[in-house]
Coordinates of N, CA and C in Angstrom, one line a residue:
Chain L
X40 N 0.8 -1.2 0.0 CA 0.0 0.0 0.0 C 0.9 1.2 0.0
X41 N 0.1 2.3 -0.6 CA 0.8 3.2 -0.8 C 1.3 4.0 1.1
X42 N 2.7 4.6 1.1 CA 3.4 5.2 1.8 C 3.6 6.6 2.0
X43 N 2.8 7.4 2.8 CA 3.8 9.2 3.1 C 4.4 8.8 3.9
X44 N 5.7 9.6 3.8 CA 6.4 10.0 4.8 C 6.7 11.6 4.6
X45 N 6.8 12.3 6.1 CA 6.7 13.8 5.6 C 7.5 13.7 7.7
X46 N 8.4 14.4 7.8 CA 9.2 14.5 9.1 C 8.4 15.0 10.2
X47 N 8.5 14.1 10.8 CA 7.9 13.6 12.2 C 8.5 15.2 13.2
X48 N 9.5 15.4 13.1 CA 9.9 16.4 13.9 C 9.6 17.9 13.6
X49 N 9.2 18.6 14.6 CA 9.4 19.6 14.4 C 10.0 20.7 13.6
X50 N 9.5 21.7 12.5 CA 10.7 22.0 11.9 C 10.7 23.7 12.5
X51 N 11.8 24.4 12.8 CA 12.2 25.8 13.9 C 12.7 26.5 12.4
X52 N 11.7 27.7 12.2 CA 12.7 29.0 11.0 C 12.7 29.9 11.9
X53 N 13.6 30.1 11.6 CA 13.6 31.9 12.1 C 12.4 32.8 11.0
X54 N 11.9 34.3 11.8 CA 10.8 34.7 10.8 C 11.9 35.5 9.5
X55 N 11.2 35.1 8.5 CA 11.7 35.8 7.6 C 12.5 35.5 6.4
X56 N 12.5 33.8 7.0 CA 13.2 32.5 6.2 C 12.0 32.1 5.3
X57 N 12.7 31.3 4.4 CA 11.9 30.2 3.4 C 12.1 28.7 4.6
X58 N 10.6 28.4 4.3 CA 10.6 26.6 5.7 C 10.6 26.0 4.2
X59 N 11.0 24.8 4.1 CA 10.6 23.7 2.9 C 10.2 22.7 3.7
X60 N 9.1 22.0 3.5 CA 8.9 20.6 3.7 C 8.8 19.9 3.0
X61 N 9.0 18.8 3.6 CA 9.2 17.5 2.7 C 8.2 16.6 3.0
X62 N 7.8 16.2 1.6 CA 7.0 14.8 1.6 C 7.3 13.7 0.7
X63 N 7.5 12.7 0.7 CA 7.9 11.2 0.4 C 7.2 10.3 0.4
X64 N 6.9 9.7 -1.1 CA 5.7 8.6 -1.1 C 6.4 7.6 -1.4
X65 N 5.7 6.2 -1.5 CA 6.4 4.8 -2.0 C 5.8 4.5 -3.2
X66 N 5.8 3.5 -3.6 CA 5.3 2.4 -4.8 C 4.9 3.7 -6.3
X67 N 3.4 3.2 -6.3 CA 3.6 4.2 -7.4 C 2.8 5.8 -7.7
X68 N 3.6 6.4 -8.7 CA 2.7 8.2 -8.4 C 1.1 8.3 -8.3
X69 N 0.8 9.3 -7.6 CA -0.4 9.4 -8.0 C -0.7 10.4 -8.6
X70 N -2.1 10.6 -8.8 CA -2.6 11.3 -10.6 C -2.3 12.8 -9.7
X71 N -2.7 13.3 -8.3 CA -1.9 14.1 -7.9 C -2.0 14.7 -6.7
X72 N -0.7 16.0 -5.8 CA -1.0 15.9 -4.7 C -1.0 17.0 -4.1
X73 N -1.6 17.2 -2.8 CA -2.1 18.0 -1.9 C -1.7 19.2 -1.2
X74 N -1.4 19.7 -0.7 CA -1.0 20.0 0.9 C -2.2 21.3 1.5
X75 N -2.0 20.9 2.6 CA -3.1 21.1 3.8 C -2.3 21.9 5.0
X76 N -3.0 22.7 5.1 CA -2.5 23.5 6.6 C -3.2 23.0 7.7
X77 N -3.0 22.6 8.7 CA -4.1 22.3 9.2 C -3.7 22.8 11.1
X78 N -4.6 23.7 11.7 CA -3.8 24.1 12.6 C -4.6 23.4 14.6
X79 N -4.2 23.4 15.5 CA -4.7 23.1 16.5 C -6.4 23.1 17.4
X80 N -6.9 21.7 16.7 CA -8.0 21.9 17.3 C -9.1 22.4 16.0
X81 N -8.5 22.3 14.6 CA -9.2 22.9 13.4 C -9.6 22.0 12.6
X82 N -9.9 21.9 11.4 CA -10.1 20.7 10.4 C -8.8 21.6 9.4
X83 N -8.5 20.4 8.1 CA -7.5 21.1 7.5 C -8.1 22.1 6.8
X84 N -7.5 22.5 6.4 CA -7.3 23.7 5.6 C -6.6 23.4 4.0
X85 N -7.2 23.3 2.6 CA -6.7 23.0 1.4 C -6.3 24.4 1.0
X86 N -4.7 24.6 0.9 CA -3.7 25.2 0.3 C -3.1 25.2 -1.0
X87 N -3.1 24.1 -1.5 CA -2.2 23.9 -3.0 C -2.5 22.4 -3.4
X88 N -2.9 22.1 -4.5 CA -2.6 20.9 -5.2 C -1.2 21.2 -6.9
X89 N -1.3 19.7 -7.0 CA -0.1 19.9 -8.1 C -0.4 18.7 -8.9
X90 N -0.6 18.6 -10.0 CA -0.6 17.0 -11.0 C 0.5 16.7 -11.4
X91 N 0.6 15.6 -11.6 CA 1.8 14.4 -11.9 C 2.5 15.0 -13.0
X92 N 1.5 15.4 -14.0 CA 2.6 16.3 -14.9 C 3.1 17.6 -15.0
X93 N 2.9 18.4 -13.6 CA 3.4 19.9 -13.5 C 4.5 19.8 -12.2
X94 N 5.5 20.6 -12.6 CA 6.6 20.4 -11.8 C 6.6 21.4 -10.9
X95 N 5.9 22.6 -11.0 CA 6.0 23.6 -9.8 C 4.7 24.3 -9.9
X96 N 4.4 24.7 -8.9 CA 2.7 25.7 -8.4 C 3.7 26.3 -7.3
X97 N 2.6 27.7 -7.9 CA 3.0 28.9 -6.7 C 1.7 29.5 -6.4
X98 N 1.8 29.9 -5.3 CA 0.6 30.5 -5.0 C 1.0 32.0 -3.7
X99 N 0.8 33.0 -4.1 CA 1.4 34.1 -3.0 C 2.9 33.1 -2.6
X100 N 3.1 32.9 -1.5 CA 4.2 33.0 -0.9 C 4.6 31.8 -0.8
X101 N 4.0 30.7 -1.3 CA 3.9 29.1 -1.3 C 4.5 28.7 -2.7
X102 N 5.1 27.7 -2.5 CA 5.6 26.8 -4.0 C 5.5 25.8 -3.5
X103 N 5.6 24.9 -4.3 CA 5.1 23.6 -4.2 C 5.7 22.5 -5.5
X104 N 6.7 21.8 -5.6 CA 7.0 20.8 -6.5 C 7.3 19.7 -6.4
X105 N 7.0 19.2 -7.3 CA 6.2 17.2 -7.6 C 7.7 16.6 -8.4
X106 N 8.5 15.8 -7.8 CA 9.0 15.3 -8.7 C 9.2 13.8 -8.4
X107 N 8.3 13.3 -9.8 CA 7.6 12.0 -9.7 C 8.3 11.2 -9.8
X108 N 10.0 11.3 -9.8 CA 11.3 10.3 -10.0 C 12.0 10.2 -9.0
X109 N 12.0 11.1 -8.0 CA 12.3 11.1 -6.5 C 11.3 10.6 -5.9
X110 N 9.9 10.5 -6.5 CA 8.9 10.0 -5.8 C 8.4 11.3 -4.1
X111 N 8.8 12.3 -5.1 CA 8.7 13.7 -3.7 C 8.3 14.8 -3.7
X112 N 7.5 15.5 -2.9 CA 7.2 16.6 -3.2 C 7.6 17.6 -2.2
X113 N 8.0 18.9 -2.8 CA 8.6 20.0 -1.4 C 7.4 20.8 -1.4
X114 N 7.6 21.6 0.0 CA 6.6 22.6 0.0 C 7.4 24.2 0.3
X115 N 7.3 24.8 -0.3 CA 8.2 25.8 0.3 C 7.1 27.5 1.1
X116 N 7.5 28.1 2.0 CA 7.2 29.1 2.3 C 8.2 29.8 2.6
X117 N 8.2 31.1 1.4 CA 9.0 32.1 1.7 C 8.6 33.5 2.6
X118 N 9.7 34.0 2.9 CA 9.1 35.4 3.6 C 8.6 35.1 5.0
X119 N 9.0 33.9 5.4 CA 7.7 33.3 6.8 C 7.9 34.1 7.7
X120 N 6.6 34.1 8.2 CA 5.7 34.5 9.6 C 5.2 34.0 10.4
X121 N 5.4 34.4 12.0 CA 5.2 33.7 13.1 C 3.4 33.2 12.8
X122 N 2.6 33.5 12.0 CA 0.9 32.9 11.9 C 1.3 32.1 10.9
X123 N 2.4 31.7 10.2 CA 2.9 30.5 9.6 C 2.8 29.6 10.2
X124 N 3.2 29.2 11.3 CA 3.2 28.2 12.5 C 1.8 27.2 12.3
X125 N 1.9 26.2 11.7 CA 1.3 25.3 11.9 C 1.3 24.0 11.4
X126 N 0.6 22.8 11.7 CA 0.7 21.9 11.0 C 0.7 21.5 9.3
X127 N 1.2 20.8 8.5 CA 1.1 20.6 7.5 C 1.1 19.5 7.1
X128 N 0.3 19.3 5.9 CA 0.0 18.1 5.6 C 0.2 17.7 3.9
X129 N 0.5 16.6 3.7 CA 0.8 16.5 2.5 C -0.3 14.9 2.1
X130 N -0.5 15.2 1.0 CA -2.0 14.3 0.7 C -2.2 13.9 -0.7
X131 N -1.8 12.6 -0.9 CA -2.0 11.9 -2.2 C -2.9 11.4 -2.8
X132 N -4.3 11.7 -4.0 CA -5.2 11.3 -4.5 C -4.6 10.1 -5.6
X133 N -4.8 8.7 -5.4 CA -4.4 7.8 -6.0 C -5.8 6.9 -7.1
X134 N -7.0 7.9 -6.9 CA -7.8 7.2 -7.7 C -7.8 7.0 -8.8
X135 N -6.8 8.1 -9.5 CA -7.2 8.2 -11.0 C -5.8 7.5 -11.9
X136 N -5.0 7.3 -10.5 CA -4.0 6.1 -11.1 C -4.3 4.3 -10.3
X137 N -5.5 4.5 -10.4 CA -5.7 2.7 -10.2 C -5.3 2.4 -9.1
X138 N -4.9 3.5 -7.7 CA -4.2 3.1 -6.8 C -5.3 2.6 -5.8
X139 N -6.5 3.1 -5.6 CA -7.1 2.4 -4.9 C -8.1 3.0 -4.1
X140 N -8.1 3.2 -3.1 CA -9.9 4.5 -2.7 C -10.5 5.4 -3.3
X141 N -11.1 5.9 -3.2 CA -11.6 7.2 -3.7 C -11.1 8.4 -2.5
X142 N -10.7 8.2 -1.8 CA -10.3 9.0 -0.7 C -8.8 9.3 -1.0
X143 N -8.6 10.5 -0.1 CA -7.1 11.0 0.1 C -6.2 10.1 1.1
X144 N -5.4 10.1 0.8 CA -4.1 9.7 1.3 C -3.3 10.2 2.0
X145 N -3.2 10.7 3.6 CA -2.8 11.8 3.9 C -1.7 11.6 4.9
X146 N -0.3 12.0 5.2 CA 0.7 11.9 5.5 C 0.4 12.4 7.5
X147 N 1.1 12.3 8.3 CA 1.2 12.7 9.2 C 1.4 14.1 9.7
X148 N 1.9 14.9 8.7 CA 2.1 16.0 8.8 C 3.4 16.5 9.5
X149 N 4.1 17.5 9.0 CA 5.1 18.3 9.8 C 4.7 19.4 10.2
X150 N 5.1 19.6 11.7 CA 4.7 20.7 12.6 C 5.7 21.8 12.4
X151 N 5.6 23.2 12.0 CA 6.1 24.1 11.3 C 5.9 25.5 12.6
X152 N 7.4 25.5 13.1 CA 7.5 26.5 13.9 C 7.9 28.0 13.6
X153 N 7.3 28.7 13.6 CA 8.0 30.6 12.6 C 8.4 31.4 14.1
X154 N 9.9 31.3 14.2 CA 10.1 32.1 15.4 C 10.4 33.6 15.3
X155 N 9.6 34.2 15.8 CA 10.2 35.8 15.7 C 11.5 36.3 15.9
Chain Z
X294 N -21.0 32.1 2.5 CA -21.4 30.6 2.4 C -20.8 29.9 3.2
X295 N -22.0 29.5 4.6 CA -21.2 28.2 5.5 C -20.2 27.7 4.9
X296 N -19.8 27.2 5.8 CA -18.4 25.8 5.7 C -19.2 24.8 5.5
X297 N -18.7 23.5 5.5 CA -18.9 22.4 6.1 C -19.7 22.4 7.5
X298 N -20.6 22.0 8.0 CA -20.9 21.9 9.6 C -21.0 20.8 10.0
X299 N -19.5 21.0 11.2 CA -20.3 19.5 11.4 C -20.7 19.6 12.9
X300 N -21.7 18.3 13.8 CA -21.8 18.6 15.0 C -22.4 17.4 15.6
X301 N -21.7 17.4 16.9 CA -21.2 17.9 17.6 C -19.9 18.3 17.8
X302 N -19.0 19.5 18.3 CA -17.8 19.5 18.5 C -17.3 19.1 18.7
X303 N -17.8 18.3 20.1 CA -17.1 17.8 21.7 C -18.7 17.1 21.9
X304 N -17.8 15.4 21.6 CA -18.9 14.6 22.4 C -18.3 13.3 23.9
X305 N -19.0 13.1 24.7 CA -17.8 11.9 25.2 C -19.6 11.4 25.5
X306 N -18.9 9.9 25.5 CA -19.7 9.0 25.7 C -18.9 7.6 26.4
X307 N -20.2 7.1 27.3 CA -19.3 6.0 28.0 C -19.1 4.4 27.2
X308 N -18.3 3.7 27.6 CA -17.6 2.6 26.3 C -19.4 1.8 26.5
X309 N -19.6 1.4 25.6 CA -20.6 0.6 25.1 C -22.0 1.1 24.5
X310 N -21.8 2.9 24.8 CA -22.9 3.8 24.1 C -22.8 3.4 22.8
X311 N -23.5 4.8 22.0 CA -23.8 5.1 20.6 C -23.3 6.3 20.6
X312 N -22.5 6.8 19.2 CA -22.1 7.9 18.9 C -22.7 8.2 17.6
X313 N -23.0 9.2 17.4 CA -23.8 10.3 16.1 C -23.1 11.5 15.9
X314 N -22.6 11.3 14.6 CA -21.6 12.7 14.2 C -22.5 13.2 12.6
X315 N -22.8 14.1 13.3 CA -23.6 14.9 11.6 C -22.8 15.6 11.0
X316 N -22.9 15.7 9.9 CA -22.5 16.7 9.2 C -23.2 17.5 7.7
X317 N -23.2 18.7 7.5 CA -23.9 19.5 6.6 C -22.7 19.4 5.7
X318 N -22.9 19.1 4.5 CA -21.7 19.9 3.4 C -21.9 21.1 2.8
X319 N -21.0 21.5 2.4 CA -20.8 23.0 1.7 C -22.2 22.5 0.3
X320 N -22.9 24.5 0.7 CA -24.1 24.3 -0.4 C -23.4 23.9 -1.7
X321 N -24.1 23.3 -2.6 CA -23.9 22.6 -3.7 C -23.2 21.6 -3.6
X322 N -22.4 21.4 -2.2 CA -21.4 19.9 -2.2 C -23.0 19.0 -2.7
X323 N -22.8 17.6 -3.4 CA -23.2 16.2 -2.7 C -22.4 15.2 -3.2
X324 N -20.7 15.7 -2.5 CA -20.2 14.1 -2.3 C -19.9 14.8 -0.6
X325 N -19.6 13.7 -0.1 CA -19.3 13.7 1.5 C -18.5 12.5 1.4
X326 N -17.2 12.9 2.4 CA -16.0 11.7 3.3 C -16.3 12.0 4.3
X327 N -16.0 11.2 5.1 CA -15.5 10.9 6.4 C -14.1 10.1 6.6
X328 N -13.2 11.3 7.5 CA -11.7 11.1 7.7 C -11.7 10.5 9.9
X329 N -10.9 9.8 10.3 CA -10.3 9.9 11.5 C -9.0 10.5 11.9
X330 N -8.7 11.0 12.8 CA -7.3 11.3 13.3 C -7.3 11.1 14.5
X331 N -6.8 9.7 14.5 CA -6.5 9.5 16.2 C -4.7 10.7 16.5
X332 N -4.9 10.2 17.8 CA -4.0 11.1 18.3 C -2.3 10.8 17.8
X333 N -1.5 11.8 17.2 CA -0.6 11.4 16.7 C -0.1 10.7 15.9
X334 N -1.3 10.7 15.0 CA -1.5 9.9 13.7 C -2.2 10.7 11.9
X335 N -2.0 10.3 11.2 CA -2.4 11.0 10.0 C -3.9 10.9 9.9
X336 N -4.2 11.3 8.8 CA -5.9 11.8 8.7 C -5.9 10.4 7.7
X337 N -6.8 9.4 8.2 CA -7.6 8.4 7.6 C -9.0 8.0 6.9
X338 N -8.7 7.8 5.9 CA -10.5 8.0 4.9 C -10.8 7.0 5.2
X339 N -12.0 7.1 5.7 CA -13.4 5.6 5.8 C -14.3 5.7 5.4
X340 N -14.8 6.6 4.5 CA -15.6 6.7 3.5 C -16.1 7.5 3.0
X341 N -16.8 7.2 1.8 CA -17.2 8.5 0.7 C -18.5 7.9 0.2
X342 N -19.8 9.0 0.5 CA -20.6 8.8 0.4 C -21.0 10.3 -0.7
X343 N -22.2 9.7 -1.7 CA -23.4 10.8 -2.2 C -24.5 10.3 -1.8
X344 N -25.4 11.0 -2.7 CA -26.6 11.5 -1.8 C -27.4 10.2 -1.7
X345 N -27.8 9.2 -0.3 CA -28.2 7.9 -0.5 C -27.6 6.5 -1.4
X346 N -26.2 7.1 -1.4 CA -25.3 6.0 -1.9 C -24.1 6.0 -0.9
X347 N -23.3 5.0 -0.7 CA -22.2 5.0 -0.4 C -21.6 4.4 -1.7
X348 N -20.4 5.2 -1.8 CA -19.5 4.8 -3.2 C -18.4 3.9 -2.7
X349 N -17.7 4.3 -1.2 CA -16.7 3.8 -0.7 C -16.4 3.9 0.7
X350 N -16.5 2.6 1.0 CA -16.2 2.3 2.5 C -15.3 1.5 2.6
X351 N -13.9 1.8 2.1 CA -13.2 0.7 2.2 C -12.0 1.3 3.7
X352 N -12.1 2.6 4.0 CA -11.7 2.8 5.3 C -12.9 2.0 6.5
X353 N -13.9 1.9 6.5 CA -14.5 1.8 7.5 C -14.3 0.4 8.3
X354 N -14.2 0.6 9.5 CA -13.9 -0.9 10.2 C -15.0 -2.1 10.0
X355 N -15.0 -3.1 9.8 CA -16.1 -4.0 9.8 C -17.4 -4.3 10.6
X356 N -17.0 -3.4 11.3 CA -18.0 -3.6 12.7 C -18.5 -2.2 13.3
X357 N -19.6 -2.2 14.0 CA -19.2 -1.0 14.6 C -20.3 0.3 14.0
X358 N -19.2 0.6 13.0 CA -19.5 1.5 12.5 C -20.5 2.0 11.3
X359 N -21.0 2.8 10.9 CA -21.7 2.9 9.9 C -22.4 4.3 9.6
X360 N -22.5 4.5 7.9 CA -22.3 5.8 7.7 C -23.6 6.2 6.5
X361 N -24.3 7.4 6.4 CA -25.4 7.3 5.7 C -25.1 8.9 4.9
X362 N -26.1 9.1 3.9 CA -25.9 10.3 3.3 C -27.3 10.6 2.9
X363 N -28.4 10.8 3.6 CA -29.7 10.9 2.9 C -30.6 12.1 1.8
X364 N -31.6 11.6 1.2 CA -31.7 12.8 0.7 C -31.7 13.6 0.9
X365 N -32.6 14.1 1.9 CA -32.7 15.2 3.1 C -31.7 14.8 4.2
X366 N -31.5 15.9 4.7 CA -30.2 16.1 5.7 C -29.1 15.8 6.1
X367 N -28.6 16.0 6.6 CA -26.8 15.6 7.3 C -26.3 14.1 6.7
X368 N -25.1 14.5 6.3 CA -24.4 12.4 6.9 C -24.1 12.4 7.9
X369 N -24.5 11.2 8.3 CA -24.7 11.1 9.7 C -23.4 9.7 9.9
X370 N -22.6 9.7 10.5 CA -21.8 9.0 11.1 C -22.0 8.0 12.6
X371 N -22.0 6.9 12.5 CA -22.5 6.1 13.2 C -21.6 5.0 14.2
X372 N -21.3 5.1 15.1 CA -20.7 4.2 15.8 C -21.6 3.3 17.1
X373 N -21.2 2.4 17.2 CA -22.5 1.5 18.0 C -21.5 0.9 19.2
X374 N -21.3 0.9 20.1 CA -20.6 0.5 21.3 C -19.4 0.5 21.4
X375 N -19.4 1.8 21.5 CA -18.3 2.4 21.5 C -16.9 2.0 22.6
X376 N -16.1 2.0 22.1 CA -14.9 1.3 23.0 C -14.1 2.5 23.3
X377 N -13.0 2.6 23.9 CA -12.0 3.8 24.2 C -11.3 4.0 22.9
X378 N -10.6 2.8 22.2 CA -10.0 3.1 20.7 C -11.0 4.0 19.6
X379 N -11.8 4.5 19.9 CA -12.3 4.5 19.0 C -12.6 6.2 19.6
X380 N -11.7 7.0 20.6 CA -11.2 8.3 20.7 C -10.6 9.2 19.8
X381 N -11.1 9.7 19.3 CA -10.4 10.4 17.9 C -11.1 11.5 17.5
X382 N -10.3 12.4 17.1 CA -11.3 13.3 16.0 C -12.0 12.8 14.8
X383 N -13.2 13.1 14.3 CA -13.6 12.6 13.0 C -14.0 14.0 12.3
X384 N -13.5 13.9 11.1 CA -13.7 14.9 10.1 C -14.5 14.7 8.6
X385 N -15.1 15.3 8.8 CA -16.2 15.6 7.2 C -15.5 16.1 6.2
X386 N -15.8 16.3 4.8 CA -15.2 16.8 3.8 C -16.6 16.7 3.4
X387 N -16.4 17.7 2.1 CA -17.1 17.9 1.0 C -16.9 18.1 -0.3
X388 N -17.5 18.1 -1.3 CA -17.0 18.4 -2.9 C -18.2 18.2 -4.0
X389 N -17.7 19.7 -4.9 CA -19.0 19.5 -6.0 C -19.0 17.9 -6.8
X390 N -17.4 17.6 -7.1 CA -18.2 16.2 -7.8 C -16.7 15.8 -7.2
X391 N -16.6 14.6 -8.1 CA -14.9 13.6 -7.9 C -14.0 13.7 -9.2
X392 N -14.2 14.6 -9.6 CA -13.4 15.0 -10.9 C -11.9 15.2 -10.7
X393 N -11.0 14.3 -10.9 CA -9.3 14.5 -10.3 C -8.9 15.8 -10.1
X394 N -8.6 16.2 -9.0 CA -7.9 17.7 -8.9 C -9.4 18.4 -8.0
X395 N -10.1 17.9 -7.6 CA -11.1 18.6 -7.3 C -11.1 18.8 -5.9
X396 N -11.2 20.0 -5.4 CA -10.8 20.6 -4.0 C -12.0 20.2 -2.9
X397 N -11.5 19.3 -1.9 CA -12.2 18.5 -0.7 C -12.1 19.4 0.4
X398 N -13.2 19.9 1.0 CA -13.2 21.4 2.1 C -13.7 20.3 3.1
X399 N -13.0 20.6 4.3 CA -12.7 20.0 5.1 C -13.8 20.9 6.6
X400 N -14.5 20.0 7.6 CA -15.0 20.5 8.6 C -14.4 21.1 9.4
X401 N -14.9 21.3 10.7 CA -13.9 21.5 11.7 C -13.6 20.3 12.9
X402 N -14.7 19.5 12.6 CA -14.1 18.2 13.1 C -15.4 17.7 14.6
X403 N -15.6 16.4 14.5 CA -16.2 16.5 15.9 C -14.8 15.6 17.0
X404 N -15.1 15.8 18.0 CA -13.7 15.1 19.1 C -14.7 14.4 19.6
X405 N -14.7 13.1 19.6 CA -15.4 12.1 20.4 C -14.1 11.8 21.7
X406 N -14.5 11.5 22.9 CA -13.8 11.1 23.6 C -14.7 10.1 24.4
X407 N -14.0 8.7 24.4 CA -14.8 7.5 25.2 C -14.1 7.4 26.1
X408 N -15.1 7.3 27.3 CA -14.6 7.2 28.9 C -15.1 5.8 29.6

């Protein structure tokens, strides 16, 4: 079955840095993927998707790229700010590649610290 | 335009009750999921229902549980004797159709806690 991995630890920017996170899937691509802010005590929050055949999405202060031969996707936030601070989630839709639910596939998330 | 609603917020119930988690989708949604997130764990799909169908329950436990989408009103999320494992947040989604790429808006979650 299909695998995220996306770092379990905490990640600490100083404000004013680009955070990148990382996400890491197994077996095989899906048609395409997610990420989710999702903050304490909230439901997520949909931020950015990206398809199998597009290599970069920007959105304001967010980038986001898919590279389906690493099997990986980064998330980047530049310019960060301490209301940056939150969970993040990375989320793979495998339906339209034969992978299997109709539902998302969603990683554990990295916890994203913006220190002043 | 409301969110998603779902409700209760905050329910606890003692191990061998019934739990009932509603949820409203976003106007014009009619597909609806239902996700879990136990504690310190990722968000898990157990199913995806439209309106008086279920399409996919291949998250849902075999037992237990059970999930509806009717014409009129809420999906209603259903758990029947309730155990402690089964402590978690549960979350709704919504969406105009299942067209690949199509954006899943997310509740704000009910916290069930079994005591």
């Amino acid at each position: 079955s299909q695998k995220i991995e996306q770092n379990s630890e905490a990640l600490n920017i100083q404000e004013g840095k680009t955070a990148t996170l990382t996400c890491n899937y197994t077996n095989y691509s899906p048609a395409y993927l997610q990420w989710y802010r999702q903050d304490p005590g909230r439901g997520p929050v949909f931020l950015l998707l990206i398809r199998e055949n597009e290599k970069e999405k920007r959105k304001e202060r967010l980038k986001v790229t898919f590279d389906t031969t690493l099997k990986q996707s980064l998330f980047h936030i530049t310019a960060s700010q301490p209301a940056d601070s939150a969970t993040y989630l990375c989320a793979l839709d495998m339906s339209y590649s034969g992978g299997g639910a109709d539902g998302l596939t969603f990683g554990k998330g990295t916890h994203l610290i913006i220190q002043p | 335009n409301a969110g998603v609603m779902q409700n209760p917020r905050h329910l606890v119930r003692r191990r061998g009750q019934e739990a009932r988690l509603r949820c409203s989708p976003m106007k014009g949604h009619s597909h609806v999921y239902w996700y879990r997130q136990l504690p310190e764990e990722g968000l898990k799909f157990m199913v995806y229902l439209q309106k008086e169908n279920i399409i996919d329950e291949s998250g849902m436990p075999k037992e237990r549980f059970s999930a509806e989408f009717p014409k009129e009103g809420p999906s209603i999320l259903r758990i029947q004797q309730v155990v402690r494992g089964d402590s978690a947040a549960y979350f709704c989604a919504s969406s105009t159709n299942r067209d690949s790429g199509n954006t899943i808006y997310f509740g704000e979650g009910s916290w069930l806690t079994v005591v």
